[in-house]
Protein backbone atom coordinates (compact mmCIF):
# COMPACT_ATOMS: atom_id res chain seq x y z
CA UNK A 1 0.00 0.00 0.00
CA UNK A 2 2.78 2.44 0.91
CA UNK A 3 4.64 1.55 -2.27
CA UNK A 4 1.57 2.19 -4.40
CA UNK A 5 0.79 5.49 -2.68
CA UNK A 6 4.35 6.69 -3.13
CA UNK A 7 4.43 5.74 -6.81
CA UNK A 8 1.06 7.37 -7.46
CA UNK A 9 1.95 10.60 -5.65
CA UNK A 10 5.09 10.85 -7.77
CA UNK A 11 3.39 10.02 -11.05
CA UNK A 12 0.44 12.38 -10.69
CA UNK A 13 2.87 15.30 -10.40
CA UNK A 14 4.58 14.42 -13.70
CA UNK A 15 3.71 15.46 -17.24
CA UNK A 16 3.14 12.95 -20.04
CA UNK A 17 2.71 13.70 -23.72
CA UNK A 18 -0.48 12.48 -25.36
CA UNK A 19 1.48 9.65 -26.97
CA UNK A 20 3.05 8.68 -23.64
CA UNK A 21 -0.38 8.65 -22.01
CA UNK A 22 -1.68 6.38 -24.77
CA UNK A 23 1.34 4.18 -24.17
CA UNK A 24 0.25 3.76 -20.56
CA UNK A 25 -3.06 2.32 -21.74
CA UNK A 26 -1.35 0.06 -24.28
CA UNK A 27 1.08 -1.25 -21.68
CA UNK A 28 -1.63 -1.81 -19.08
CA UNK A 29 -3.59 -3.85 -21.63
CA UNK A 30 -0.75 -5.65 -23.43
CA UNK A 31 1.83 -6.14 -20.67
CA UNK A 32 -0.30 -6.31 -17.53
CA UNK A 33 -3.43 -7.99 -18.87
CA UNK A 34 -5.87 -5.24 -17.92
CA UNK A 35 -8.95 -5.00 -20.11
CA UNK A 36 -9.60 -1.61 -21.69
CA UNK A 37 -13.12 -1.65 -20.23
CA UNK A 38 -11.63 -2.01 -16.74
CA UNK A 39 -9.40 1.02 -17.32
CA UNK A 40 -12.43 3.00 -18.53
CA UNK A 41 -14.46 1.92 -15.50
CA UNK A 42 -11.65 2.87 -13.11
CA UNK A 43 -11.22 6.30 -14.73
CA UNK A 44 -14.94 6.99 -14.51
CA UNK A 45 -15.15 5.86 -10.89
CA UNK A 46 -12.34 8.26 -10.00
CA UNK A 47 -14.31 11.09 -11.67
CA UNK A 48 -17.46 10.13 -9.76
CA UNK A 49 -15.57 10.12 -6.48
CA UNK A 50 -14.23 13.60 -7.25
CA UNK A 51 -17.73 14.86 -8.09
CA UNK A 52 -19.14 13.45 -4.85
CA UNK A 53 -16.37 15.06 -2.83
CA UNK A 54 -16.79 18.40 -4.62
CA UNK A 55 -20.58 18.68 -4.31
CA UNK A 56 -22.24 18.01 -0.98
CA UNK A 57 -25.47 16.84 -2.60
CA UNK A 58 -26.35 15.22 -5.95
CA UNK A 59 -26.68 17.81 -8.69
CA UNK A 60 -28.72 17.75 -11.92
CA UNK A 61 -26.03 16.74 -14.39
CA UNK A 62 -25.85 16.56 -18.17
CA UNK A 63 -23.03 14.66 -19.84
CA UNK A 64 -22.10 15.45 -23.45
CA UNK A 65 -20.63 12.28 -24.94
CA UNK A 66 -18.63 11.91 -28.14
CA UNK A 67 -18.23 8.79 -30.23
CA UNK A 68 -14.78 7.79 -28.97
CA UNK A 69 -13.42 6.53 -25.68
CA UNK A 70 -13.75 9.97 -24.07
CA UNK A 71 -17.46 9.57 -24.65
CA UNK A 72 -17.20 6.06 -23.22
CA UNK A 73 -15.82 7.57 -20.01
CA UNK A 74 -18.85 9.85 -19.94
CA UNK A 75 -21.26 6.95 -20.35
CA UNK A 76 -19.71 5.10 -17.41
CA UNK A 77 -19.81 8.28 -15.31
CA UNK A 78 -23.52 8.58 -16.12
CA UNK A 79 -24.20 5.01 -14.99
CA UNK A 80 -22.24 5.37 -11.77
CA UNK A 81 -23.76 8.76 -10.91
CA UNK A 82 -27.26 7.38 -11.50
CA UNK A 83 -26.47 4.42 -9.26
CA UNK A 84 -25.61 6.91 -6.51
CA UNK A 85 -28.80 8.92 -6.82
CA UNK A 86 -27.71 11.77 -9.08
CA UNK A 87 -30.28 13.07 -11.58
CA UNK A 88 -28.24 12.51 -14.72
CA UNK A 89 -28.94 12.79 -18.44
CA UNK A 90 -26.77 11.98 -21.44
CA UNK A 91 -26.64 13.62 -24.86
CA UNK A 92 -24.79 11.22 -27.14
CA UNK A 93 -23.31 12.25 -30.48
CA UNK A 94 -24.58 9.70 -32.97
CA UNK A 95 -25.02 7.62 -34.92
CA UNK A 96 -24.52 4.82 -32.42
CA UNK A 97 -22.97 2.64 -35.15
CA UNK A 98 -19.94 4.97 -35.18
CA UNK A 99 -19.11 4.66 -31.47
CA UNK A 100 -15.76 3.13 -30.54
CA UNK A 101 -16.01 -0.50 -29.34
CA UNK A 102 -15.63 0.39 -25.65
CA UNK A 103 -18.00 3.34 -25.89
CA UNK A 104 -20.55 1.13 -27.67
CA UNK A 105 -20.24 -1.55 -24.99
CA UNK A 106 -20.99 1.01 -22.28
CA UNK A 107 -23.78 2.57 -24.33
CA UNK A 108 -25.48 -0.82 -24.46
CA UNK A 109 -24.97 -1.39 -20.73
CA UNK A 110 -26.42 2.02 -19.96
CA UNK A 111 -29.42 1.88 -22.27
CA UNK A 112 -30.32 -1.80 -22.49
CA UNK A 113 -29.27 -3.21 -19.12
CA UNK A 114 -29.39 -0.10 -16.94
CA UNK A 115 -32.41 1.52 -18.55
CA UNK A 116 -31.23 5.14 -18.49
CA UNK A 117 -32.67 7.26 -21.27
CA UNK A 118 -29.93 8.58 -23.55
CA UNK A 119 -30.73 11.15 -26.21
CA UNK A 120 -28.78 10.35 -29.38
CA UNK A 121 -28.26 13.46 -31.50
CA UNK A 122 -26.51 13.35 -34.87
CA UNK A 123 -26.73 17.01 -35.81
CA UNK A 124 -28.41 20.02 -34.18
CA UNK A 125 -29.58 19.73 -30.60
CA UNK A 126 -33.27 19.10 -30.10
CA UNK A 127 -35.38 21.41 -27.98
CA UNK A 128 -35.35 18.76 -25.24
CA UNK A 129 -31.54 18.57 -25.29
CA UNK A 130 -31.23 22.35 -25.12
CA UNK A 131 -33.57 22.37 -22.13
CA UNK A 132 -31.52 19.70 -20.37
CA UNK A 133 -28.35 21.72 -20.79
CA UNK A 134 -30.04 24.91 -19.66
CA UNK A 135 -31.43 23.31 -16.47
CA UNK A 136 -28.23 21.51 -15.43
CA UNK A 137 -26.19 22.40 -12.37
CA UNK A 138 -23.21 20.41 -13.70
CA UNK A 139 -22.25 19.86 -17.35
CA UNK A 140 -19.59 17.30 -18.20
CA UNK A 141 -17.63 17.50 -21.45
CA UNK A 142 -16.78 13.97 -22.62
CA UNK A 143 -16.79 14.81 -26.31
CA UNK A 144 -13.34 14.43 -27.87
CA UNK A 145 -10.49 13.95 -25.40
CA UNK A 146 -6.74 14.40 -25.81
CA UNK A 147 -6.47 13.12 -29.37
CA UNK A 148 -8.50 15.92 -30.94
CA UNK A 149 -6.82 18.62 -33.04
CA UNK A 150 -8.23 21.84 -34.43
CA UNK A 151 -11.59 23.48 -33.92
CA UNK A 152 -14.56 21.31 -32.94
CA UNK A 153 -16.66 20.72 -36.04
CA UNK A 154 -20.43 21.01 -36.33
CA UNK A 155 -22.55 20.06 -34.53
CA UNK A 156 -20.22 19.84 -31.53
CA UNK A 157 -19.22 23.50 -31.77
CA UNK A 158 -22.85 24.46 -31.11
CA UNK A 159 -23.13 21.99 -28.22
CA UNK A 160 -20.10 23.59 -26.60
CA UNK A 161 -21.36 27.11 -27.18
CA UNK A 162 -24.65 26.30 -25.46
CA UNK A 163 -22.85 24.66 -22.55
CA UNK A 164 -20.64 27.71 -22.15
CA UNK A 165 -23.64 30.06 -22.12
CA UNK A 166 -25.36 28.43 -19.15
CA UNK A 167 -24.55 28.97 -15.48
CA UNK A 168 -23.68 25.34 -14.72
CA UNK A 169 -20.37 24.22 -13.23
CA UNK A 170 -18.47 22.83 -16.23
CA UNK A 171 -16.21 19.77 -15.92
CA UNK A 172 -13.97 18.50 -18.74
CA UNK A 173 -12.88 14.87 -18.89
CA UNK A 174 -9.15 14.57 -19.67
CA UNK A 175 -9.01 17.88 -21.62
CA UNK A 176 -11.61 20.50 -22.58
CA UNK A 177 -12.89 20.06 -26.12
CA UNK A 178 -11.21 22.64 -28.35
CA UNK A 179 -8.01 22.91 -26.30
CA UNK A 180 -4.94 21.14 -27.71
CA UNK A 181 -3.57 18.88 -24.97
CA UNK A 182 0.01 19.31 -26.22
CA UNK A 183 0.25 22.99 -27.14
CA UNK A 184 -2.60 24.71 -25.24
CA UNK A 185 -3.74 26.22 -28.55
CA UNK A 186 -7.45 27.02 -28.49
CA UNK A 187 -9.30 26.48 -31.76
CA UNK A 188 -12.85 27.66 -32.40
CA UNK A 189 -15.40 27.17 -29.63
CA UNK A 190 -13.58 25.58 -26.72
CA UNK A 191 -15.33 24.20 -23.67
CA UNK A 192 -14.85 26.68 -20.80
CA UNK A 193 -13.98 24.32 -17.97
CA UNK A 194 -14.25 25.20 -14.30
CA UNK A 195 -12.39 21.95 -13.63
CA UNK A 196 -10.55 19.39 -15.74
CA UNK A 197 -10.22 15.77 -14.60
CA UNK A 198 -7.27 14.19 -16.37
CA UNK A 199 -5.79 10.73 -15.92
CA UNK A 200 -2.47 9.24 -14.76
CA UNK A 201 -0.43 12.46 -15.19
CA UNK A 202 -0.66 16.04 -16.34
CA UNK A 203 -0.64 16.79 -20.06
CA UNK A 204 1.85 19.30 -21.57
CA UNK A 205 -0.73 22.07 -22.07
CA UNK A 206 -1.44 21.98 -18.34
CA UNK A 207 2.00 23.44 -17.68
CA UNK A 208 1.22 26.44 -19.90
CA UNK A 209 1.21 29.87 -18.17
CA UNK A 210 -2.45 30.26 -19.16
CA UNK A 211 -3.45 26.84 -17.83
CA UNK A 212 -5.81 28.09 -15.13
CA UNK A 213 -7.93 29.96 -17.67
CA UNK A 214 -7.94 27.03 -20.11
CA UNK A 215 -8.51 24.16 -17.69
CA UNK A 216 -9.85 25.63 -14.48
CA UNK A 217 -8.96 23.48 -11.51
CA UNK A 218 -6.79 20.56 -12.67
CA UNK A 219 -7.17 17.21 -10.95
CA UNK A 220 -5.05 14.19 -11.89
CA UNK A 221 -6.93 10.95 -11.23
CA UNK A 222 -5.85 7.28 -11.22
CA UNK A 223 -7.03 4.53 -13.55
CA UNK A 224 -5.99 1.63 -11.34
CA UNK A 225 -2.74 0.58 -13.03
CA UNK A 226 -0.45 -1.60 -10.86
CA UNK A 227 2.19 0.03 -8.64
CA UNK A 228 4.96 -1.87 -10.47
CA UNK A 229 3.84 -0.34 -13.75
CA UNK A 230 3.86 3.12 -12.20
CA UNK A 231 7.40 2.59 -10.90
CA UNK A 232 8.60 1.38 -14.30
CA UNK A 233 7.04 4.43 -15.95
CA UNK A 234 8.76 6.74 -13.44
CA UNK A 235 12.10 5.09 -14.16
CA UNK A 236 11.63 5.64 -17.89
CA UNK A 237 10.75 9.28 -17.33
CA UNK A 238 13.89 9.75 -15.21
CA UNK A 239 16.20 7.94 -17.64
CSV table of C-alpha atoms in Angstrom, one decimal:
chain,number,residue,atom,x,y,z
A,1,UNK,CA,0.0,0.0,0.0
A,2,UNK,CA,2.8,2.4,0.9
A,3,UNK,CA,4.6,1.5,-2.3
A,4,UNK,CA,1.6,2.2,-4.4
A,5,UNK,CA,0.8,5.5,-2.7
A,6,UNK,CA,4.3,6.7,-3.1
A,7,UNK,CA,4.4,5.7,-6.8
A,8,UNK,CA,1.1,7.4,-7.5
A,9,UNK,CA,2.0,10.6,-5.6
A,10,UNK,CA,5.1,10.8,-7.8
A,11,UNK,CA,3.4,10.0,-11.1
A,12,UNK,CA,0.4,12.4,-10.7
A,13,UNK,CA,2.9,15.3,-10.4
A,14,UNK,CA,4.6,14.4,-13.7
A,15,UNK,CA,3.7,15.5,-17.2
A,16,UNK,CA,3.1,12.9,-20.0
A,17,UNK,CA,2.7,13.7,-23.7
A,18,UNK,CA,-0.5,12.5,-25.4
A,19,UNK,CA,1.5,9.6,-27.0
A,20,UNK,CA,3.1,8.7,-23.6
A,21,UNK,CA,-0.4,8.7,-22.0
A,22,UNK,CA,-1.7,6.4,-24.8
A,23,UNK,CA,1.3,4.2,-24.2
A,24,UNK,CA,0.3,3.8,-20.6
A,25,UNK,CA,-3.1,2.3,-21.7
A,26,UNK,CA,-1.3,0.1,-24.3
A,27,UNK,CA,1.1,-1.2,-21.7
A,28,UNK,CA,-1.6,-1.8,-19.1
A,29,UNK,CA,-3.6,-3.9,-21.6
A,30,UNK,CA,-0.7,-5.6,-23.4
A,31,UNK,CA,1.8,-6.1,-20.7
A,32,UNK,CA,-0.3,-6.3,-17.5
A,33,UNK,CA,-3.4,-8.0,-18.9
A,34,UNK,CA,-5.9,-5.2,-17.9
A,35,UNK,CA,-9.0,-5.0,-20.1
A,36,UNK,CA,-9.6,-1.6,-21.7
A,37,UNK,CA,-13.1,-1.7,-20.2
A,38,UNK,CA,-11.6,-2.0,-16.7
A,39,UNK,CA,-9.4,1.0,-17.3
A,40,UNK,CA,-12.4,3.0,-18.5
A,41,UNK,CA,-14.5,1.9,-15.5
A,42,UNK,CA,-11.6,2.9,-13.1
A,43,UNK,CA,-11.2,6.3,-14.7
A,44,UNK,CA,-14.9,7.0,-14.5
A,45,UNK,CA,-15.1,5.9,-10.9
A,46,UNK,CA,-12.3,8.3,-10.0
A,47,UNK,CA,-14.3,11.1,-11.7
A,48,UNK,CA,-17.5,10.1,-9.8
A,49,UNK,CA,-15.6,10.1,-6.5
A,50,UNK,CA,-14.2,13.6,-7.2
A,51,UNK,CA,-17.7,14.9,-8.1
A,52,UNK,CA,-19.1,13.5,-4.8
A,53,UNK,CA,-16.4,15.1,-2.8
A,54,UNK,CA,-16.8,18.4,-4.6
A,55,UNK,CA,-20.6,18.7,-4.3
A,56,UNK,CA,-22.2,18.0,-1.0
A,57,UNK,CA,-25.5,16.8,-2.6
A,58,UNK,CA,-26.4,15.2,-6.0
A,59,UNK,CA,-26.7,17.8,-8.7
A,60,UNK,CA,-28.7,17.7,-11.9
A,61,UNK,CA,-26.0,16.7,-14.4
A,62,UNK,CA,-25.8,16.6,-18.2
A,63,UNK,CA,-23.0,14.7,-19.8
A,64,UNK,CA,-22.1,15.4,-23.5
A,65,UNK,CA,-20.6,12.3,-24.9
A,66,UNK,CA,-18.6,11.9,-28.1
A,67,UNK,CA,-18.2,8.8,-30.2
A,68,UNK,CA,-14.8,7.8,-29.0
A,69,UNK,CA,-13.4,6.5,-25.7
A,70,UNK,CA,-13.7,10.0,-24.1
A,71,UNK,CA,-17.5,9.6,-24.7
A,72,UNK,CA,-17.2,6.1,-23.2
A,73,UNK,CA,-15.8,7.6,-20.0
A,74,UNK,CA,-18.8,9.9,-19.9
A,75,UNK,CA,-21.3,6.9,-20.3
A,76,UNK,CA,-19.7,5.1,-17.4
A,77,UNK,CA,-19.8,8.3,-15.3
A,78,UNK,CA,-23.5,8.6,-16.1
A,79,UNK,CA,-24.2,5.0,-15.0
A,80,UNK,CA,-22.2,5.4,-11.8
A,81,UNK,CA,-23.8,8.8,-10.9
A,82,UNK,CA,-27.3,7.4,-11.5
A,83,UNK,CA,-26.5,4.4,-9.3
A,84,UNK,CA,-25.6,6.9,-6.5
A,85,UNK,CA,-28.8,8.9,-6.8
A,86,UNK,CA,-27.7,11.8,-9.1
A,87,UNK,CA,-30.3,13.1,-11.6
A,88,UNK,CA,-28.2,12.5,-14.7
A,89,UNK,CA,-28.9,12.8,-18.4
A,90,UNK,CA,-26.8,12.0,-21.4
A,91,UNK,CA,-26.6,13.6,-24.9
A,92,UNK,CA,-24.8,11.2,-27.1
A,93,UNK,CA,-23.3,12.3,-30.5
A,94,UNK,CA,-24.6,9.7,-33.0
A,95,UNK,CA,-25.0,7.6,-34.9
A,96,UNK,CA,-24.5,4.8,-32.4
A,97,UNK,CA,-23.0,2.6,-35.1
A,98,UNK,CA,-19.9,5.0,-35.2
A,99,UNK,CA,-19.1,4.7,-31.5
A,100,UNK,CA,-15.8,3.1,-30.5
A,101,UNK,CA,-16.0,-0.5,-29.3
A,102,UNK,CA,-15.6,0.4,-25.6
A,103,UNK,CA,-18.0,3.3,-25.9
A,104,UNK,CA,-20.5,1.1,-27.7
A,105,UNK,CA,-20.2,-1.5,-25.0
A,106,UNK,CA,-21.0,1.0,-22.3
A,107,UNK,CA,-23.8,2.6,-24.3
A,108,UNK,CA,-25.5,-0.8,-24.5
A,109,UNK,CA,-25.0,-1.4,-20.7
A,110,UNK,CA,-26.4,2.0,-20.0
A,111,UNK,CA,-29.4,1.9,-22.3
A,112,UNK,CA,-30.3,-1.8,-22.5
A,113,UNK,CA,-29.3,-3.2,-19.1
A,114,UNK,CA,-29.4,-0.1,-16.9
A,115,UNK,CA,-32.4,1.5,-18.5
A,116,UNK,CA,-31.2,5.1,-18.5
A,117,UNK,CA,-32.7,7.3,-21.3
A,118,UNK,CA,-29.9,8.6,-23.5
A,119,UNK,CA,-30.7,11.1,-26.2
A,120,UNK,CA,-28.8,10.4,-29.4
A,121,UNK,CA,-28.3,13.5,-31.5
A,122,UNK,CA,-26.5,13.3,-34.9
A,123,UNK,CA,-26.7,17.0,-35.8
A,124,UNK,CA,-28.4,20.0,-34.2
A,125,UNK,CA,-29.6,19.7,-30.6
A,126,UNK,CA,-33.3,19.1,-30.1
A,127,UNK,CA,-35.4,21.4,-28.0
A,128,UNK,CA,-35.3,18.8,-25.2
A,129,UNK,CA,-31.5,18.6,-25.3
A,130,UNK,CA,-31.2,22.3,-25.1
A,131,UNK,CA,-33.6,22.4,-22.1
A,132,UNK,CA,-31.5,19.7,-20.4
A,133,UNK,CA,-28.3,21.7,-20.8
A,134,UNK,CA,-30.0,24.9,-19.7
A,135,UNK,CA,-31.4,23.3,-16.5
A,136,UNK,CA,-28.2,21.5,-15.4
A,137,UNK,CA,-26.2,22.4,-12.4
A,138,UNK,CA,-23.2,20.4,-13.7
A,139,UNK,CA,-22.2,19.9,-17.3
A,140,UNK,CA,-19.6,17.3,-18.2
A,141,UNK,CA,-17.6,17.5,-21.4
A,142,UNK,CA,-16.8,14.0,-22.6
A,143,UNK,CA,-16.8,14.8,-26.3
A,144,UNK,CA,-13.3,14.4,-27.9
A,145,UNK,CA,-10.5,13.9,-25.4
A,146,UNK,CA,-6.7,14.4,-25.8
A,147,UNK,CA,-6.5,13.1,-29.4
A,148,UNK,CA,-8.5,15.9,-30.9
A,149,UNK,CA,-6.8,18.6,-33.0
A,150,UNK,CA,-8.2,21.8,-34.4
A,151,UNK,CA,-11.6,23.5,-33.9
A,152,UNK,CA,-14.6,21.3,-32.9
A,153,UNK,CA,-16.7,20.7,-36.0
A,154,UNK,CA,-20.4,21.0,-36.3
A,155,UNK,CA,-22.5,20.1,-34.5
A,156,UNK,CA,-20.2,19.8,-31.5
A,157,UNK,CA,-19.2,23.5,-31.8
A,158,UNK,CA,-22.8,24.5,-31.1
A,159,UNK,CA,-23.1,22.0,-28.2
A,160,UNK,CA,-20.1,23.6,-26.6
A,161,UNK,CA,-21.4,27.1,-27.2
A,162,UNK,CA,-24.6,26.3,-25.5
A,163,UNK,CA,-22.9,24.7,-22.5
A,164,UNK,CA,-20.6,27.7,-22.2
A,165,UNK,CA,-23.6,30.1,-22.1
A,166,UNK,CA,-25.4,28.4,-19.2
A,167,UNK,CA,-24.5,29.0,-15.5
A,168,UNK,CA,-23.7,25.3,-14.7
A,169,UNK,CA,-20.4,24.2,-13.2
A,170,UNK,CA,-18.5,22.8,-16.2
A,171,UNK,CA,-16.2,19.8,-15.9
A,172,UNK,CA,-14.0,18.5,-18.7
A,173,UNK,CA,-12.9,14.9,-18.9
A,174,UNK,CA,-9.1,14.6,-19.7
A,175,UNK,CA,-9.0,17.9,-21.6
A,176,UNK,CA,-11.6,20.5,-22.6
A,177,UNK,CA,-12.9,20.1,-26.1
A,178,UNK,CA,-11.2,22.6,-28.4
A,179,UNK,CA,-8.0,22.9,-26.3
A,180,UNK,CA,-4.9,21.1,-27.7
A,181,UNK,CA,-3.6,18.9,-25.0
A,182,UNK,CA,0.0,19.3,-26.2
A,183,UNK,CA,0.2,23.0,-27.1
A,184,UNK,CA,-2.6,24.7,-25.2
A,185,UNK,CA,-3.7,26.2,-28.5
A,186,UNK,CA,-7.5,27.0,-28.5
A,187,UNK,CA,-9.3,26.5,-31.8
A,188,UNK,CA,-12.8,27.7,-32.4
A,189,UNK,CA,-15.4,27.2,-29.6
A,190,UNK,CA,-13.6,25.6,-26.7
A,191,UNK,CA,-15.3,24.2,-23.7
A,192,UNK,CA,-14.9,26.7,-20.8
A,193,UNK,CA,-14.0,24.3,-18.0
A,194,UNK,CA,-14.3,25.2,-14.3
A,195,UNK,CA,-12.4,22.0,-13.6
A,196,UNK,CA,-10.5,19.4,-15.7
A,197,UNK,CA,-10.2,15.8,-14.6
A,198,UNK,CA,-7.3,14.2,-16.4
A,199,UNK,CA,-5.8,10.7,-15.9
A,200,UNK,CA,-2.5,9.2,-14.8
A,201,UNK,CA,-0.4,12.5,-15.2
A,202,UNK,CA,-0.7,16.0,-16.3
A,203,UNK,CA,-0.6,16.8,-20.1
A,204,UNK,CA,1.9,19.3,-21.6
A,205,UNK,CA,-0.7,22.1,-22.1
A,206,UNK,CA,-1.4,22.0,-18.3
A,207,UNK,CA,2.0,23.4,-17.7
A,208,UNK,CA,1.2,26.4,-19.9
A,209,UNK,CA,1.2,29.9,-18.2
A,210,UNK,CA,-2.4,30.3,-19.2
A,211,UNK,CA,-3.5,26.8,-17.8
A,212,UNK,CA,-5.8,28.1,-15.1
A,213,UNK,CA,-7.9,30.0,-17.7
A,214,UNK,CA,-7.9,27.0,-20.1
A,215,UNK,CA,-8.5,24.2,-17.7
A,216,UNK,CA,-9.9,25.6,-14.5
A,217,UNK,CA,-9.0,23.5,-11.5
A,218,UNK,CA,-6.8,20.6,-12.7
A,219,UNK,CA,-7.2,17.2,-10.9
A,220,UNK,CA,-5.0,14.2,-11.9
A,221,UNK,CA,-6.9,11.0,-11.2
A,222,UNK,CA,-5.8,7.3,-11.2
A,223,UNK,CA,-7.0,4.5,-13.6
A,224,UNK,CA,-6.0,1.6,-11.3
A,225,UNK,CA,-2.7,0.6,-13.0
A,226,UNK,CA,-0.4,-1.6,-10.9
A,227,UNK,CA,2.2,0.0,-8.6
A,228,UNK,CA,5.0,-1.9,-10.5
A,229,UNK,CA,3.8,-0.3,-13.7
A,230,UNK,CA,3.9,3.1,-12.2
A,231,UNK,CA,7.4,2.6,-10.9
A,232,UNK,CA,8.6,1.4,-14.3
A,233,UNK,CA,7.0,4.4,-15.9
A,234,UNK,CA,8.8,6.7,-13.4
A,235,UNK,CA,12.1,5.1,-14.2
A,236,UNK,CA,11.6,5.6,-17.9
A,237,UNK,CA,10.8,9.3,-17.3
A,238,UNK,CA,13.9,9.7,-15.2
A,239,UNK,CA,16.2,7.9,-17.6
